[in-house]
PDB file of C-alpha atoms in Angstrom:
ATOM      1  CA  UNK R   1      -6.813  38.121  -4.967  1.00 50.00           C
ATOM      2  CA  UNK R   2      -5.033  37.125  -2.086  1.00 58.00           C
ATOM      3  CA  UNK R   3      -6.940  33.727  -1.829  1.00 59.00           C
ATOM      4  CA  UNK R   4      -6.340  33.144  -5.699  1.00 60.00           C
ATOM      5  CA  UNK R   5      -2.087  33.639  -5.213  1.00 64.00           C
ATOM      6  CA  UNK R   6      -2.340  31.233  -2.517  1.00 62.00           C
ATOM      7  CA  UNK R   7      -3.957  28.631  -4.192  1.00 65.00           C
ATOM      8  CA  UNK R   8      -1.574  28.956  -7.125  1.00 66.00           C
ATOM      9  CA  UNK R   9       1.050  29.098  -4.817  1.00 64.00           C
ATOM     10  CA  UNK R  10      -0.193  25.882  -3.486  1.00 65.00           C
ATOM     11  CA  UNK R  11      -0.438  24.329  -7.321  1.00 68.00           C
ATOM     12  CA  UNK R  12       2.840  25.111  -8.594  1.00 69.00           C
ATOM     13  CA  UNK R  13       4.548  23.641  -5.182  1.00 72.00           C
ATOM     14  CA  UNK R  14       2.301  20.389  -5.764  1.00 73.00           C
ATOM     15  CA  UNK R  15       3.442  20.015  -9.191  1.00 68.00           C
ATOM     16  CA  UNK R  16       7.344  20.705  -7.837  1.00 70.00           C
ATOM     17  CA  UNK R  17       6.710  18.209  -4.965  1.00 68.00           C
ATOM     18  CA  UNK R  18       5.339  15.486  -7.467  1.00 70.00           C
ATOM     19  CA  UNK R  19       8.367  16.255  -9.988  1.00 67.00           C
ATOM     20  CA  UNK R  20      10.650  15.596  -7.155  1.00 67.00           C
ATOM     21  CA  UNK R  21       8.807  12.413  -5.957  1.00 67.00           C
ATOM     22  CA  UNK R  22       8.869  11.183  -9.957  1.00 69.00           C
ATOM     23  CA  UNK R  23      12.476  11.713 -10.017  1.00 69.00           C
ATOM     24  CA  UNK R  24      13.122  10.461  -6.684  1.00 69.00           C
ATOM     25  CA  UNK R  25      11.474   7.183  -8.228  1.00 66.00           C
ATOM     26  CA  UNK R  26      12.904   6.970 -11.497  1.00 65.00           C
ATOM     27  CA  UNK R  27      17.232   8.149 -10.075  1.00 64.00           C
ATOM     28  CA  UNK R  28      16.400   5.037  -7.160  1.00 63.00           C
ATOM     29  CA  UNK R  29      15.778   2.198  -9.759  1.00 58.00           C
ATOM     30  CA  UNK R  30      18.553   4.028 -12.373  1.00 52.00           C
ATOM     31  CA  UNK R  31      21.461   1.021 -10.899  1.00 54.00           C
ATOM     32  CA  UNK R  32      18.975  -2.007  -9.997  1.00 51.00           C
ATOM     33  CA  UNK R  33      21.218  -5.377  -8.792  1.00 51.00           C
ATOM     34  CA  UNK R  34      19.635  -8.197  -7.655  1.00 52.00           C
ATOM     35  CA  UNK R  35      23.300  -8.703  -5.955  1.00 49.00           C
ATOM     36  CA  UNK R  36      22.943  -6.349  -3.176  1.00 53.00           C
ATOM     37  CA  UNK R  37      23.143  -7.390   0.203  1.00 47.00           C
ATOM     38  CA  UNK R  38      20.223  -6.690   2.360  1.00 52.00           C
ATOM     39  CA  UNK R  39      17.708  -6.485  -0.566  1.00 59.00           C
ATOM     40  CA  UNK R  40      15.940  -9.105   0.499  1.00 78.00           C
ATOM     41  CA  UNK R  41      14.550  -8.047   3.476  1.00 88.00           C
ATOM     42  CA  UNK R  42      11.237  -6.397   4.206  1.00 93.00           C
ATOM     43  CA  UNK R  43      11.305  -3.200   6.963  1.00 95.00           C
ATOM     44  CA  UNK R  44       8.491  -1.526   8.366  1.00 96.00           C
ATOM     45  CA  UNK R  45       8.436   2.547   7.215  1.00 97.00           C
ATOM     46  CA  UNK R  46       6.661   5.171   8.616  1.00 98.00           C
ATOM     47  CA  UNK R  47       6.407   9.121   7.058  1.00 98.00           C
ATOM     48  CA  UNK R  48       5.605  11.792   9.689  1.00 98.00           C
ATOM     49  CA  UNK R  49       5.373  15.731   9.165  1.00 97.00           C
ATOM     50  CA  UNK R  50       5.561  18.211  11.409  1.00 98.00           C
ATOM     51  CA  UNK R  51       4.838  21.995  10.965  1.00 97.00           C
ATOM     52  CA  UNK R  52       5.335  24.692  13.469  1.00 97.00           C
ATOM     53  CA  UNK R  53       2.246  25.972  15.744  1.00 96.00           C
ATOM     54  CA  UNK R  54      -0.354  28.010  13.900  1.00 95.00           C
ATOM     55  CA  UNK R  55       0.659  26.146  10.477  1.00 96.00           C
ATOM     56  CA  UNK R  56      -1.599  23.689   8.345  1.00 96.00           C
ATOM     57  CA  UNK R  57      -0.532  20.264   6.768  1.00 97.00           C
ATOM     58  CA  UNK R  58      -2.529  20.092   3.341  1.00 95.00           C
ATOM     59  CA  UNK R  59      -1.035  17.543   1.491  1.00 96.00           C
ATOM     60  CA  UNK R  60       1.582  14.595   1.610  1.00 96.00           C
ATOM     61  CA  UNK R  61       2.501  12.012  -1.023  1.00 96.00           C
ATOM     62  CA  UNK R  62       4.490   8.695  -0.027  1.00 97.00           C
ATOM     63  CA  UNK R  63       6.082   5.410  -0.948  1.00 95.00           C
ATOM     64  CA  UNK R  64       7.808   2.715  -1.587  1.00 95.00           C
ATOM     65  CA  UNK R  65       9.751   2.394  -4.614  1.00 91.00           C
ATOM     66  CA  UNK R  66       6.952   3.302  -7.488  1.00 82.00           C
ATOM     67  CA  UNK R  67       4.292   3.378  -5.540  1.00 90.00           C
ATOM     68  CA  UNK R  68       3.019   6.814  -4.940  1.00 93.00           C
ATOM     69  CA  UNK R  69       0.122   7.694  -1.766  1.00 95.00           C
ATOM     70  CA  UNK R  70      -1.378  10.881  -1.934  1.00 95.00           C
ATOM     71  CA  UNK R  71      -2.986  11.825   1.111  1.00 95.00           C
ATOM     72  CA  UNK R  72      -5.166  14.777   0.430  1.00 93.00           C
ATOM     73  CA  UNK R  73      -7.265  17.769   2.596  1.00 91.00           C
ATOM     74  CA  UNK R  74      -5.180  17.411   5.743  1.00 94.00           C
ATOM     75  CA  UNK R  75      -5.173  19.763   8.523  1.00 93.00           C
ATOM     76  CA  UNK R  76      -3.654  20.346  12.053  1.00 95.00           C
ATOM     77  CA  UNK R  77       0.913  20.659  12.974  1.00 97.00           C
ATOM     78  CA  UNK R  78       1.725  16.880  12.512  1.00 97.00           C
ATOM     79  CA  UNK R  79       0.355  13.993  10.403  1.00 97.00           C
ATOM     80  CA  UNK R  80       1.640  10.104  10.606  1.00 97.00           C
ATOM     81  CA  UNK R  81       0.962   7.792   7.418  1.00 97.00           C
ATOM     82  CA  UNK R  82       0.346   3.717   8.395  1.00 97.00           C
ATOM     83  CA  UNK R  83       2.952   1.827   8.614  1.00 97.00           C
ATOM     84  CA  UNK R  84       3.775  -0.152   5.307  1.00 96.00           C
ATOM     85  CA  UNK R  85       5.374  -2.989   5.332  1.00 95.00           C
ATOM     86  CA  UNK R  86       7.769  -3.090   2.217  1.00 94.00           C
ATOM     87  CA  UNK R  87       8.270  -6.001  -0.284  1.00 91.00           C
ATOM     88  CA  UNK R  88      11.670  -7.980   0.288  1.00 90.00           C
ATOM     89  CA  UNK R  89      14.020  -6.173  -2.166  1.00 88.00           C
ATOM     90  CA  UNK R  90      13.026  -2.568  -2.047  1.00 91.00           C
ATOM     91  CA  UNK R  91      14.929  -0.081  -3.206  1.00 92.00           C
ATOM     92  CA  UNK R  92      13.628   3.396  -1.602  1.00 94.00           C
ATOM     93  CA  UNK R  93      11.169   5.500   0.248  1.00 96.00           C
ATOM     94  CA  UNK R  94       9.742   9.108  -0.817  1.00 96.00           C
ATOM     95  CA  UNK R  95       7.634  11.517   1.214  1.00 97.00           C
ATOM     96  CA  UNK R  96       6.420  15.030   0.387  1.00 96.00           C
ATOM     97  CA  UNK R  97       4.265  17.241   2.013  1.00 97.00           C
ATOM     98  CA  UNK R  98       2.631  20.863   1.769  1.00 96.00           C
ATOM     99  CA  UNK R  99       1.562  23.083   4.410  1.00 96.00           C
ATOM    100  CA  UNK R 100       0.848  26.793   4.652  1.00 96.00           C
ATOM    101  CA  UNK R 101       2.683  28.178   7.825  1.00 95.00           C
ATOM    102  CA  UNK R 102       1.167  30.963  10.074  1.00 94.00           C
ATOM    103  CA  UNK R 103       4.455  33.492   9.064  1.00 95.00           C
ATOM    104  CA  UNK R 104       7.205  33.644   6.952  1.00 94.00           C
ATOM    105  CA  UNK R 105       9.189  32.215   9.869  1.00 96.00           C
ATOM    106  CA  UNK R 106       6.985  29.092   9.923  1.00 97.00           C
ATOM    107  CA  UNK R 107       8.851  25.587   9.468  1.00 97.00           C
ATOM    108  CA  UNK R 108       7.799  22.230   8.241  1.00 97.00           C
ATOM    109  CA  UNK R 109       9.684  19.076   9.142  1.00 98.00           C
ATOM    110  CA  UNK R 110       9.280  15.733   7.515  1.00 97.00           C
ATOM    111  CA  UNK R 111      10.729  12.398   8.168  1.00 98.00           C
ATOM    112  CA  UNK R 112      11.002   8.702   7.026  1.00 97.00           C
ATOM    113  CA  UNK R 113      11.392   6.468   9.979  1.00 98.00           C
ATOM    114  CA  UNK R 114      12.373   2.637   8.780  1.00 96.00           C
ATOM    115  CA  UNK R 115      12.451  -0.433  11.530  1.00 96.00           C
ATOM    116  CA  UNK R 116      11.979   2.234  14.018  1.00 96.00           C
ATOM    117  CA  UNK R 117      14.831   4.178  13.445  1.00 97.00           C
ATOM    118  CA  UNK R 118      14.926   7.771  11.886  1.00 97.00           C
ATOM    119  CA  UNK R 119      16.562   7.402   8.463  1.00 97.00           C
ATOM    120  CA  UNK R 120      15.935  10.508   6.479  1.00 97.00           C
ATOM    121  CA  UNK R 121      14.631  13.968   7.380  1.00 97.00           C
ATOM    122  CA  UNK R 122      13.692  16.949   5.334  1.00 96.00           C
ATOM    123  CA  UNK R 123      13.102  20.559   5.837  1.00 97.00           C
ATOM    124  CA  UNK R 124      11.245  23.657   4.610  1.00 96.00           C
ATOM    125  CA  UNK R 125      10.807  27.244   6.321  1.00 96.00           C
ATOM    126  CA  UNK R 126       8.585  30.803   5.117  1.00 96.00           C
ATOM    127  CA  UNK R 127       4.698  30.770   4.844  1.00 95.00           C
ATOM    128  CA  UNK R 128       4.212  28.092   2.344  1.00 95.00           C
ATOM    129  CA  UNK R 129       6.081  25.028   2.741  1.00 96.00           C
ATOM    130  CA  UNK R 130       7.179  22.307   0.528  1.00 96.00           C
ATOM    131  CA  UNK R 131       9.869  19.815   2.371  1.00 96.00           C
ATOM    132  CA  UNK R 132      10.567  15.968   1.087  1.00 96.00           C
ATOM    133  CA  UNK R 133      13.137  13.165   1.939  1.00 96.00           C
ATOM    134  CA  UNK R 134      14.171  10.486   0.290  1.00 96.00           C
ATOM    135  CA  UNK R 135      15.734   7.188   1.722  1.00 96.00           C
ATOM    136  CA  UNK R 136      17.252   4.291  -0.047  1.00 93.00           C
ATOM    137  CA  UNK R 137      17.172   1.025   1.509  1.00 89.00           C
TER     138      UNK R 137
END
């Protein structure tokens, strides 16, 4: 029983995470210009998660602009996508990740690093964890 209210635990904060992603997307395109200044530059992003000791990463989906990764069956306190190198004129980064913390007093940290500078971080604390961040370039 237990096993089968963690796993849809684990569903239902999936679908939230990917809802929040979608809309992420869709609010980051709403006011496209091709007059902004600094659009036309690339930048190297990197998403990193960190969850408090005795906690499992399971999931984390991130991008650039529409462009959703879904990095699936994870395990272990931290987890580090490649570094992508966006297209000249992109307009935002997402990241979302699930983890199941050892207590209710468990954390989960994620963050969006662009250029090599922190830009955007996000935060979740109980047992099961859900944090995202969104950054717009």
């Amino acid at each position: 029983m237990k096993k089968m209210k963690l796993k849809n635990v684990l569903k239902g904060s999936f679908v939230m995470v990917m809802a929040a992603l979608v809309f992420g997307f869709v609010t980051s395109c709403s006011n496209d210009d091709d007059d902004i200044p600094g659009t036309n530059k690339t930048h190297k992003v990197v998403f990193k998660a960190e969850a408090s000791a005795g906690s499992s990463i399971d999931i984390a989906v991130y991008g650039i602009d529409g462009n959703p990764t879904t990095a699936t069956s994870l395990s272990g306190t931290t987890w580090s996508s490649p570094e992508i190198t966006t297209e000249a004129g992109a307009m935002s980064a997402n990241v979302a990740v699930n983890a199941v913390g050892a207590n209710a007093s468990s954390t989960l940290k994620v963050q969006i690093w662009v250029d090599g500078e922190l830009k955007k971080e996000g935060t979740s604390s109980g047992q099961y964890l859900s944090a995202s961040a969104s950054h717009t370039f």
